[in-house]
CSV table of C-alpha atoms and ligand atoms in Angstrom, one decimal:
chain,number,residue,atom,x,y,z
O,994,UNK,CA,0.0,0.0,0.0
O,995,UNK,CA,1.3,3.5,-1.0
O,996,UNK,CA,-1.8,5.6,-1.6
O,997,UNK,CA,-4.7,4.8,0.2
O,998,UNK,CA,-8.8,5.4,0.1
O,999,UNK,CA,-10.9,4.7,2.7
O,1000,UNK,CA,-14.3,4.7,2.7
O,1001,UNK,CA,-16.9,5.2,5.8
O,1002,UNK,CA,-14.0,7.0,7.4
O,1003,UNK,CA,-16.3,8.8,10.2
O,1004,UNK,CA,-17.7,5.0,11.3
O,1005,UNK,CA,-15.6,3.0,14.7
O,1006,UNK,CA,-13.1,1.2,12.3
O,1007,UNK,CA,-12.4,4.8,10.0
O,1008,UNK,CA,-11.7,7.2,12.8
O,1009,UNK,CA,-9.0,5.0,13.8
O,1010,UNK,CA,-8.2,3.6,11.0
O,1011,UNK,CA,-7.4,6.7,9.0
O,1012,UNK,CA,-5.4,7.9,11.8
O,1013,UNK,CA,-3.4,4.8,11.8
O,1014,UNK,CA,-2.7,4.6,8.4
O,1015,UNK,CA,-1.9,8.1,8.3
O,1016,UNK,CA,1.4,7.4,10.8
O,1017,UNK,CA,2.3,4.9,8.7
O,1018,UNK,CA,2.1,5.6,5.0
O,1019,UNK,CA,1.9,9.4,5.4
O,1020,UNK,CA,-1.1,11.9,6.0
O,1021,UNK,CA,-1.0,12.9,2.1
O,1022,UNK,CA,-1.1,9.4,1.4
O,1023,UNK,CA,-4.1,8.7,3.2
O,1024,UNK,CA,-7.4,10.0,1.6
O,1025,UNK,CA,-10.8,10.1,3.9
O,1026,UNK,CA,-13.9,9.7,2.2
O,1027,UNK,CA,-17.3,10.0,4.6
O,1028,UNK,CA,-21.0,11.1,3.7
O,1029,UNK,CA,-20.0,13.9,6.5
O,1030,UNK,CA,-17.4,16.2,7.4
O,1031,UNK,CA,-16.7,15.6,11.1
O,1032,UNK,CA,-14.8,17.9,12.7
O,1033,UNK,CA,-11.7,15.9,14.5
O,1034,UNK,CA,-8.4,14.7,12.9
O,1035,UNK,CA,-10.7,12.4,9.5
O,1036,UNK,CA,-11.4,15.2,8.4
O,1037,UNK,CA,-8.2,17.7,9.3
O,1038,UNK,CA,-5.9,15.9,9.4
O,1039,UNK,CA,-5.1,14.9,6.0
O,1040,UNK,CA,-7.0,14.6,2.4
O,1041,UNK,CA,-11.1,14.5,2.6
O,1042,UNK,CA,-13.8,14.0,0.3
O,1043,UNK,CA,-17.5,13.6,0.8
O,1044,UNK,CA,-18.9,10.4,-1.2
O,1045,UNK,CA,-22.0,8.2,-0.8
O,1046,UNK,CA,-20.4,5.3,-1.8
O,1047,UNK,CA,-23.5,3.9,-3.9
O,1048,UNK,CA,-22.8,7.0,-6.4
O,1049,UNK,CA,-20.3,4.9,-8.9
O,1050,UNK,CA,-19.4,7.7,-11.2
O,1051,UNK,CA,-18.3,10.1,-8.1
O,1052,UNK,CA,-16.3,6.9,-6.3
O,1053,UNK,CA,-14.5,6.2,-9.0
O,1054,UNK,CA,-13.3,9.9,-9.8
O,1055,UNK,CA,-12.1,10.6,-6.4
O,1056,UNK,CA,-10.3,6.9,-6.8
O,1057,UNK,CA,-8.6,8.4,-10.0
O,1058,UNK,CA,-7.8,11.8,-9.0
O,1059,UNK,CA,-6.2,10.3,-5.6
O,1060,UNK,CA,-4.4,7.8,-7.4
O,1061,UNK,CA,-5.0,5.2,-5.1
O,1062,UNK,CA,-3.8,2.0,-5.1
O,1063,UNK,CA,-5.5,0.6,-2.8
O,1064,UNK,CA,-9.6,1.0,-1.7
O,1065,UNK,CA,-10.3,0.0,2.2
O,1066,UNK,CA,-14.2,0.1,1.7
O,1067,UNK,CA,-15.3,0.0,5.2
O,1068,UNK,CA,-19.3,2.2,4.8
O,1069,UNK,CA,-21.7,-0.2,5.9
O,1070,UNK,CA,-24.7,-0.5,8.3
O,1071,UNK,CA,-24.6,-2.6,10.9
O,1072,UNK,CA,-26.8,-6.3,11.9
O,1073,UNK,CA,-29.1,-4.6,14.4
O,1074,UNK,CA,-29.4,-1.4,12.7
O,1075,UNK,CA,-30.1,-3.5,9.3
O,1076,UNK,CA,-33.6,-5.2,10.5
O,1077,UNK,CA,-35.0,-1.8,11.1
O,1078,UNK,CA,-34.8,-1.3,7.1
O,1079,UNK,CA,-33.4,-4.2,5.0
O,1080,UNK,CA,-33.6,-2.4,2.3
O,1081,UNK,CA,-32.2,0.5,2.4
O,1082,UNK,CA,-29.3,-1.5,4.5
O,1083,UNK,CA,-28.7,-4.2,1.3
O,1084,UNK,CA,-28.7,-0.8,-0.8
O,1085,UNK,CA,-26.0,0.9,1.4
O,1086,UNK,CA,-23.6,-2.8,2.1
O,1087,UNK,CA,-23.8,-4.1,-1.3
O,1088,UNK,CA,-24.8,-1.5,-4.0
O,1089,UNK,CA,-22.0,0.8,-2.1
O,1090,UNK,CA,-19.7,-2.4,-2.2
O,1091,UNK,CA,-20.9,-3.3,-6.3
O,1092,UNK,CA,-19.4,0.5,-7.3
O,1093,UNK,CA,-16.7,0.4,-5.0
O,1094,UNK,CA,-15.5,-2.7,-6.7
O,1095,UNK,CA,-16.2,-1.2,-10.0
O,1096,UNK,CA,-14.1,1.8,-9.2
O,1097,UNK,CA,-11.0,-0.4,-7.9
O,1098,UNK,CA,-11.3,-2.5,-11.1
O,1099,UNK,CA,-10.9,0.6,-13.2
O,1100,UNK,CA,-8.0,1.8,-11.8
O,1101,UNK,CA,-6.4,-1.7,-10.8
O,1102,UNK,CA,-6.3,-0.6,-6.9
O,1103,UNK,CA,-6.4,-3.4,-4.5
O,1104,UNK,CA,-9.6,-4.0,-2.7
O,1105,UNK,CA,-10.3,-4.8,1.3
O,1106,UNK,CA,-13.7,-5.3,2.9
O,1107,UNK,CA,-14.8,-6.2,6.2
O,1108,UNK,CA,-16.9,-9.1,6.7
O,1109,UNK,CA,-18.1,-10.2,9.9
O,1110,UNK,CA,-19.2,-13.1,12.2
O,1111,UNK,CA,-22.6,-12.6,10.9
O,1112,UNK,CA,-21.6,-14.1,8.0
O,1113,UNK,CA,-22.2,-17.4,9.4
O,1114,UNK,CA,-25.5,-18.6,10.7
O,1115,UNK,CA,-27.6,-21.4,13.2
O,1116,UNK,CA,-26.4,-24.2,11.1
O,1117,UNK,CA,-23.0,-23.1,11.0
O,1118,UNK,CA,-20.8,-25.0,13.6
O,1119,UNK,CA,-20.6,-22.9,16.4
O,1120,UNK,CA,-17.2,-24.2,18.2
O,1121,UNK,CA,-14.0,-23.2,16.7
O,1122,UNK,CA,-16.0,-22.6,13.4
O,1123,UNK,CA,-13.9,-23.6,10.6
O,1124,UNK,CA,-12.3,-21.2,7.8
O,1125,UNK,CA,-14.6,-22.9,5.4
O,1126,UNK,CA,-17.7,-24.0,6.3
O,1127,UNK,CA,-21.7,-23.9,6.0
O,1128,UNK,CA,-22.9,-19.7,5.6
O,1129,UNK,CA,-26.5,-19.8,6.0
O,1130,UNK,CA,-27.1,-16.4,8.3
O,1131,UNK,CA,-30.3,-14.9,8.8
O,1132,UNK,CA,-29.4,-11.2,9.1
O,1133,UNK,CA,-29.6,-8.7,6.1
O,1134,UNK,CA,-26.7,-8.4,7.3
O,1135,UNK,CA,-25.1,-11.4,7.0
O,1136,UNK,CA,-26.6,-11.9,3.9
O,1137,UNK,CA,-25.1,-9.4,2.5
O,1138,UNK,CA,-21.7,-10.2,3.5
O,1139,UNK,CA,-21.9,-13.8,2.4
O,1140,UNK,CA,-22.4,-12.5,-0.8
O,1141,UNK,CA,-19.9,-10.2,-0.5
O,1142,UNK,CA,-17.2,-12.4,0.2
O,1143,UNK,CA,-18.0,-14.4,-2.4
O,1144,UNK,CA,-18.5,-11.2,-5.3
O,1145,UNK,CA,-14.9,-10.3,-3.6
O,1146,UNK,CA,-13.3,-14.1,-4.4
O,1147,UNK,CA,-15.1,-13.6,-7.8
O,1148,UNK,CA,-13.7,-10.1,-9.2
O,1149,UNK,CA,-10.4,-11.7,-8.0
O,1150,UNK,CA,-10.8,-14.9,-9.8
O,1151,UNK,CA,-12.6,-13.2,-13.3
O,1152,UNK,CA,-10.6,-9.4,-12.8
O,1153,UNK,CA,-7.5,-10.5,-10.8
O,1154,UNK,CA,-8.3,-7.6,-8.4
O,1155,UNK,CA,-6.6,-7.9,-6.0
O,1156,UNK,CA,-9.2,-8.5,-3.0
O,1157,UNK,CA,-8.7,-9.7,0.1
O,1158,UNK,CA,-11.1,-9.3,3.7
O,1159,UNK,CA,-11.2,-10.0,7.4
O,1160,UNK,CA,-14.5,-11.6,9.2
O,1161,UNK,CA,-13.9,-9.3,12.0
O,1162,UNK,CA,-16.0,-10.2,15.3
O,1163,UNK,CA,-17.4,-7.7,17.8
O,1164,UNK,CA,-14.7,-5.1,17.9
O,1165,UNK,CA,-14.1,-3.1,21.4
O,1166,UNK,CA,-12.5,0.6,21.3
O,1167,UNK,CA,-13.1,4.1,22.9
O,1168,UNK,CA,-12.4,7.0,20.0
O,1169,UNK,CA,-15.8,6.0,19.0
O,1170,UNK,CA,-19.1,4.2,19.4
O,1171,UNK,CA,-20.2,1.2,17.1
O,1172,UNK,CA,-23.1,2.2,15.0
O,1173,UNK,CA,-26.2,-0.5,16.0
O,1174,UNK,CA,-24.8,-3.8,16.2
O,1175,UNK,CA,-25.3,-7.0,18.0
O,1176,UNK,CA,-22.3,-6.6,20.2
O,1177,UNK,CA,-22.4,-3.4,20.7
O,1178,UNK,CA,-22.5,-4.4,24.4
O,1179,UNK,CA,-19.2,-5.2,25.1
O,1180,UNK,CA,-17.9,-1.4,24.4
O,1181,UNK,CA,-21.2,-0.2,26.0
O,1182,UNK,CA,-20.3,-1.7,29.4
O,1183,UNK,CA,-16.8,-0.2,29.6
O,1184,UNK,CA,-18.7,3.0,29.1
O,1185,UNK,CA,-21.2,2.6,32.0
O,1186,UNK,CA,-18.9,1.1,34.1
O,1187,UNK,CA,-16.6,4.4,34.1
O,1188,UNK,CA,-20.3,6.4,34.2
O,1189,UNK,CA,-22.5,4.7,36.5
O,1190,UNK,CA,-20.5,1.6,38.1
O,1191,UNK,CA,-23.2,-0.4,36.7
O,1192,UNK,CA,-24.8,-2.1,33.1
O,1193,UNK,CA,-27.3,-3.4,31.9
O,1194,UNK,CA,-26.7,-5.7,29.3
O,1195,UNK,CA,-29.2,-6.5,26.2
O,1196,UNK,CA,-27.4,-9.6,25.6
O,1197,UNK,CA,-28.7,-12.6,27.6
O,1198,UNK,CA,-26.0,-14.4,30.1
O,1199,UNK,CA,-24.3,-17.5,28.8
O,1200,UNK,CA,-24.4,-16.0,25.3
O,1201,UNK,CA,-20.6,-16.4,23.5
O,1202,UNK,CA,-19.6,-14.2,20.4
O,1203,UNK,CA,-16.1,-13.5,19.5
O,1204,UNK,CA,-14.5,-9.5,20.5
O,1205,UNK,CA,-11.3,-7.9,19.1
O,1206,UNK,CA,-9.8,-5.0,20.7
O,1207,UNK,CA,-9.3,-2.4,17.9
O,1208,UNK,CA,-5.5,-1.7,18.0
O,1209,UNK,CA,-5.6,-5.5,16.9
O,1210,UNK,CA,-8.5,-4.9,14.2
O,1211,UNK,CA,-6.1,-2.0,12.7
O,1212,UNK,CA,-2.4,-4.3,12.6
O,1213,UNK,CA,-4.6,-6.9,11.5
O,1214,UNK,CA,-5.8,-4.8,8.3
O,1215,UNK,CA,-2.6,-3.5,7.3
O,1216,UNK,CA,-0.7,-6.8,8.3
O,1217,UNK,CA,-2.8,-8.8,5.7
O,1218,UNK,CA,-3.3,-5.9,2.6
O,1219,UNK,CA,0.7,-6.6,3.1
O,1220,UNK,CA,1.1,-9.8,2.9
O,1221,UNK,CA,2.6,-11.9,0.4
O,1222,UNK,CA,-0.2,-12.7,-2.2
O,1223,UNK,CA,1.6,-15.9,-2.9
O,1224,UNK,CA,0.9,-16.8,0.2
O,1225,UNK,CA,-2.8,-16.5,0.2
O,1226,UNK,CA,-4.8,-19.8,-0.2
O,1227,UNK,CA,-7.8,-17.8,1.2
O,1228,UNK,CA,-8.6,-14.0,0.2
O,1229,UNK,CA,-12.8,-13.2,1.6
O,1230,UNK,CA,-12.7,-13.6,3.9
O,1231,UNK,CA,-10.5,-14.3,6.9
O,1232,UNK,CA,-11.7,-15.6,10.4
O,1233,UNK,CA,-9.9,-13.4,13.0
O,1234,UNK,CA,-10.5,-13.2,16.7
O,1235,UNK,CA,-8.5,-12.7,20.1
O,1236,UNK,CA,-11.3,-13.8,23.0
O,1237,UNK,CA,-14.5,-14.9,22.6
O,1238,UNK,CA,-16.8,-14.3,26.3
O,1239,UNK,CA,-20.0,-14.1,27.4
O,1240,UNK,CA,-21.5,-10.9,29.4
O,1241,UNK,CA,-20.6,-12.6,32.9
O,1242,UNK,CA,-16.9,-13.2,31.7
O,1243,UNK,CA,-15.9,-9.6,30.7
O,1244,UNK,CA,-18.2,-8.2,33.9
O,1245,UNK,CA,-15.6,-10.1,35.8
O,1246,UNK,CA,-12.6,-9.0,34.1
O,1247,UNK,CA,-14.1,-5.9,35.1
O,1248,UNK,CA,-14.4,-6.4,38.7
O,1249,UNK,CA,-10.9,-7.0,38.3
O,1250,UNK,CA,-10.0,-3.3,38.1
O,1251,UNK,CA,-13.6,-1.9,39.9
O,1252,UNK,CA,-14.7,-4.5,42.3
O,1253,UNK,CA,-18.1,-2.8,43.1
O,1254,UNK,CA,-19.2,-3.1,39.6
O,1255,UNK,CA,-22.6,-4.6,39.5
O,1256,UNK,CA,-24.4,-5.8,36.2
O,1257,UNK,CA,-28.1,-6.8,35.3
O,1258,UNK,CA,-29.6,-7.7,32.2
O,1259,UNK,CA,-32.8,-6.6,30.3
O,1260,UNK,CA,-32.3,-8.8,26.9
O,1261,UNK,CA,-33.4,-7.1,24.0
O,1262,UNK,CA,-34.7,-10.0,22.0
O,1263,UNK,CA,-34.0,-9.0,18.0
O,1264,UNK,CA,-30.1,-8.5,19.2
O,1265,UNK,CA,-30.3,-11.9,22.0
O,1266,UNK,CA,-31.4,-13.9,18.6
O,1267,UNK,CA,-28.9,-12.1,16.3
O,1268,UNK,CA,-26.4,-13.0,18.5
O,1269,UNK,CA,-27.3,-16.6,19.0
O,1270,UNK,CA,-27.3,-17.4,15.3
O,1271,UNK,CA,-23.4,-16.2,15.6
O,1272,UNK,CA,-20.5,-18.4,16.4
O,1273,UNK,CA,-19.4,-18.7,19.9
O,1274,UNK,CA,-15.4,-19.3,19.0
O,1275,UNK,CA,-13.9,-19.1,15.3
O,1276,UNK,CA,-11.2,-20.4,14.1
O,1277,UNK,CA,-8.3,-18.5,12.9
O,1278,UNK,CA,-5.6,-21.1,11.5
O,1279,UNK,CA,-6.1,-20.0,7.9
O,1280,UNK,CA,-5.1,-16.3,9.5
O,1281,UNK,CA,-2.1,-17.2,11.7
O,1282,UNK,CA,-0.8,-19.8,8.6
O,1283,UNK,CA,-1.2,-17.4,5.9
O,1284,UNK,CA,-0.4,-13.8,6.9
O,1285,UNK,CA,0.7,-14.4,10.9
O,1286,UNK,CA,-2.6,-12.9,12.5
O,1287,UNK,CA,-1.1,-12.3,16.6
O,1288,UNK,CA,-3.6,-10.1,18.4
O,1289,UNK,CA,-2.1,-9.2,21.2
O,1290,UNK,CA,-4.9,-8.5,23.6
O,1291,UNK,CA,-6.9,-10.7,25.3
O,1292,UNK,CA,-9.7,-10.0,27.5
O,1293,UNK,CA,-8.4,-8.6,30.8
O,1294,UNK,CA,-5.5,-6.5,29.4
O,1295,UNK,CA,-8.3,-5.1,27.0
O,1296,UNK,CA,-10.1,-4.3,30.1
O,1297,UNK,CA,-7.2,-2.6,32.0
O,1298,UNK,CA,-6.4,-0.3,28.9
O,1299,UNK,CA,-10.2,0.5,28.2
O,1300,UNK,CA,-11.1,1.6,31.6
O,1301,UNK,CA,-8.2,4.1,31.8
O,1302,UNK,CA,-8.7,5.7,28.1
O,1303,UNK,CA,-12.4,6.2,29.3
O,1304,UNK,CA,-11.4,6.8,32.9
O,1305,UNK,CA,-9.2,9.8,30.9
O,1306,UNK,CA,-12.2,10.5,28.2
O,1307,UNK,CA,-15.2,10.9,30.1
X,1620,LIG,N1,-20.1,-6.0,15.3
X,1620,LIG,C1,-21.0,-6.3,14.2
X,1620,LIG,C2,-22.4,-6.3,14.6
X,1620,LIG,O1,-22.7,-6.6,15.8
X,1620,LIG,C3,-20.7,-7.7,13.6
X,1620,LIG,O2,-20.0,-7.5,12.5
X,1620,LIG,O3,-23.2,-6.0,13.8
């Protein structure tokens, strides 16, 4: 990567993603694209352009006046979010990902997109789910990403774009707030726990899904858009994941650091479904083998470091 593009640059993975990639390719080098201008360092603190990403003609002329060589497509809405309007959500994840494809195949720049844990589904094996395995999910959502992944392997196979993605899992940070997901939970209770001492979690006890912090989400991105291609038996999309707990789990690690932390539950049922049609541990071979995926955080050193950013932040 030498000139980068990011889309959805105002969204959890963007503001910290441009930032990141900004240290280390160069501010001029990295170009911000969002439907808004947000004030904060997206916007100032290097190139910026405002782009729906469903608008082909206009993606594809900031892509070739940036002279990128390389697209990190990261607009999207979210599982949760998505039931409220499927539509409108399938328009946004996959019409937005159709031109931004388009627009990397006309000026041969290489291609990453998230997918997700909710690209796999109830029939999916939930225990250390395999690299390859059944994708029926039952989200928009996921729905979209499956076929994602697979238009991804596809304009590598037919274009020889280069393509390549991460099936990120619930993914924990404090610059800013996840946009209507499923576990959205695990970054709201570091939150409450620095505001009120207490939670309340929407997701019902005993439920699994597999968390990330986000310094690891960001080495992970650049650490596999750099790898050796040879290399790469898989391209979309990865599994990667450094923990997988349930709500009692990280309320523990919690009490760890804040002993008098108390948490009760009031389970919202679209997300307690979501999130049981979801894997409760992936596994991440094909990552490790392939590109060296090494998160470095697991749950309680996660904890430690989230508490005092938001100790500091709030
Ligand atoms: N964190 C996402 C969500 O909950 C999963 O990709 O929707």
């Amino acid at each position: 990567m030498k000139r980068i593009m990011v889309t959805g640059a105002n969204g959890q993975i963007g503001v910290e993603l441009v930032v990141h990639l900004r240290k280390l390719y160069g501010a001029e080098n990295v170009l911000a694209t969002a439907r808004r201008l947000v004030p904060g360092p997206v916007g100032e603190g290097g190139p910026f352009q405002l782009l729906d990403v469903r608008d082909g003609a206009a993606f594809s002329g900031i892509l070739g006046s940036f002279r990128a060589d390389t697209v990190i497509h990261l607009a999207g809405i979210l599982s949760a979010k998505g039931e409220s309007d499927p539509v409108s959500s399938w328009d946004i994840n996959v019409n937005g990902t159709c031109a931004a494809l388009e627009a990397a195949r006309a000026h041969g720049a290489a291609f990453f997109l998230p997918s997700s844990i909710a690209a796999f589904g109830p029939s999916t094996p939930a225990r250390n789910t395999p690299q390859d395995t059944i994708q029926r999910p039952t989200t928009i959502y996921g729905v979209a990403k499956v076929s994602l992944e697979l238009l991804c392997d596809y304009y590598h196979k037919r274009f020889g774009l280069d393509t390549r993605g991460l099936r990120f899992p619930g993914l924990i940070s404090y610059e800013a707030l996840p946009g209507g997901g499923t576990t959205d939970y695990a970054v709201h209770i570091y939150y409450d726990a620095v505001k009120k001492g207490s939670y309340t979690s929407f997701i019902a006890p005993g439920t699994c899904m597999d968390m990330m912090y986000m310094p690891d989400a960001l080495d992970a991105v650049v650490q596999l858009m750099e790898a050796d291609p040879a290399r790469l038996v898989h391209r979309n999309a990865f599994n990667v994941s450094a923990m997988s707990f349930e709500p009692e789990q990280i309320a523990a690690s919690i009490r760890k650091v804040m002993p008098g932390f108390a948490m009760d539950y009031d389970v919202d049922p679209l997300r307690q479904s979501i999130a049981e049609s979801w894997p409760d541990s992936l596994d991440c071979s094909a990552a490790r083998e392939e590109w060296g995926f090494a998160p470095k955080y697991d749950l309680d050193r996660m904890t430690e470091d989230m508490l005092s950013r938001l100790k500091n932040k709030i």
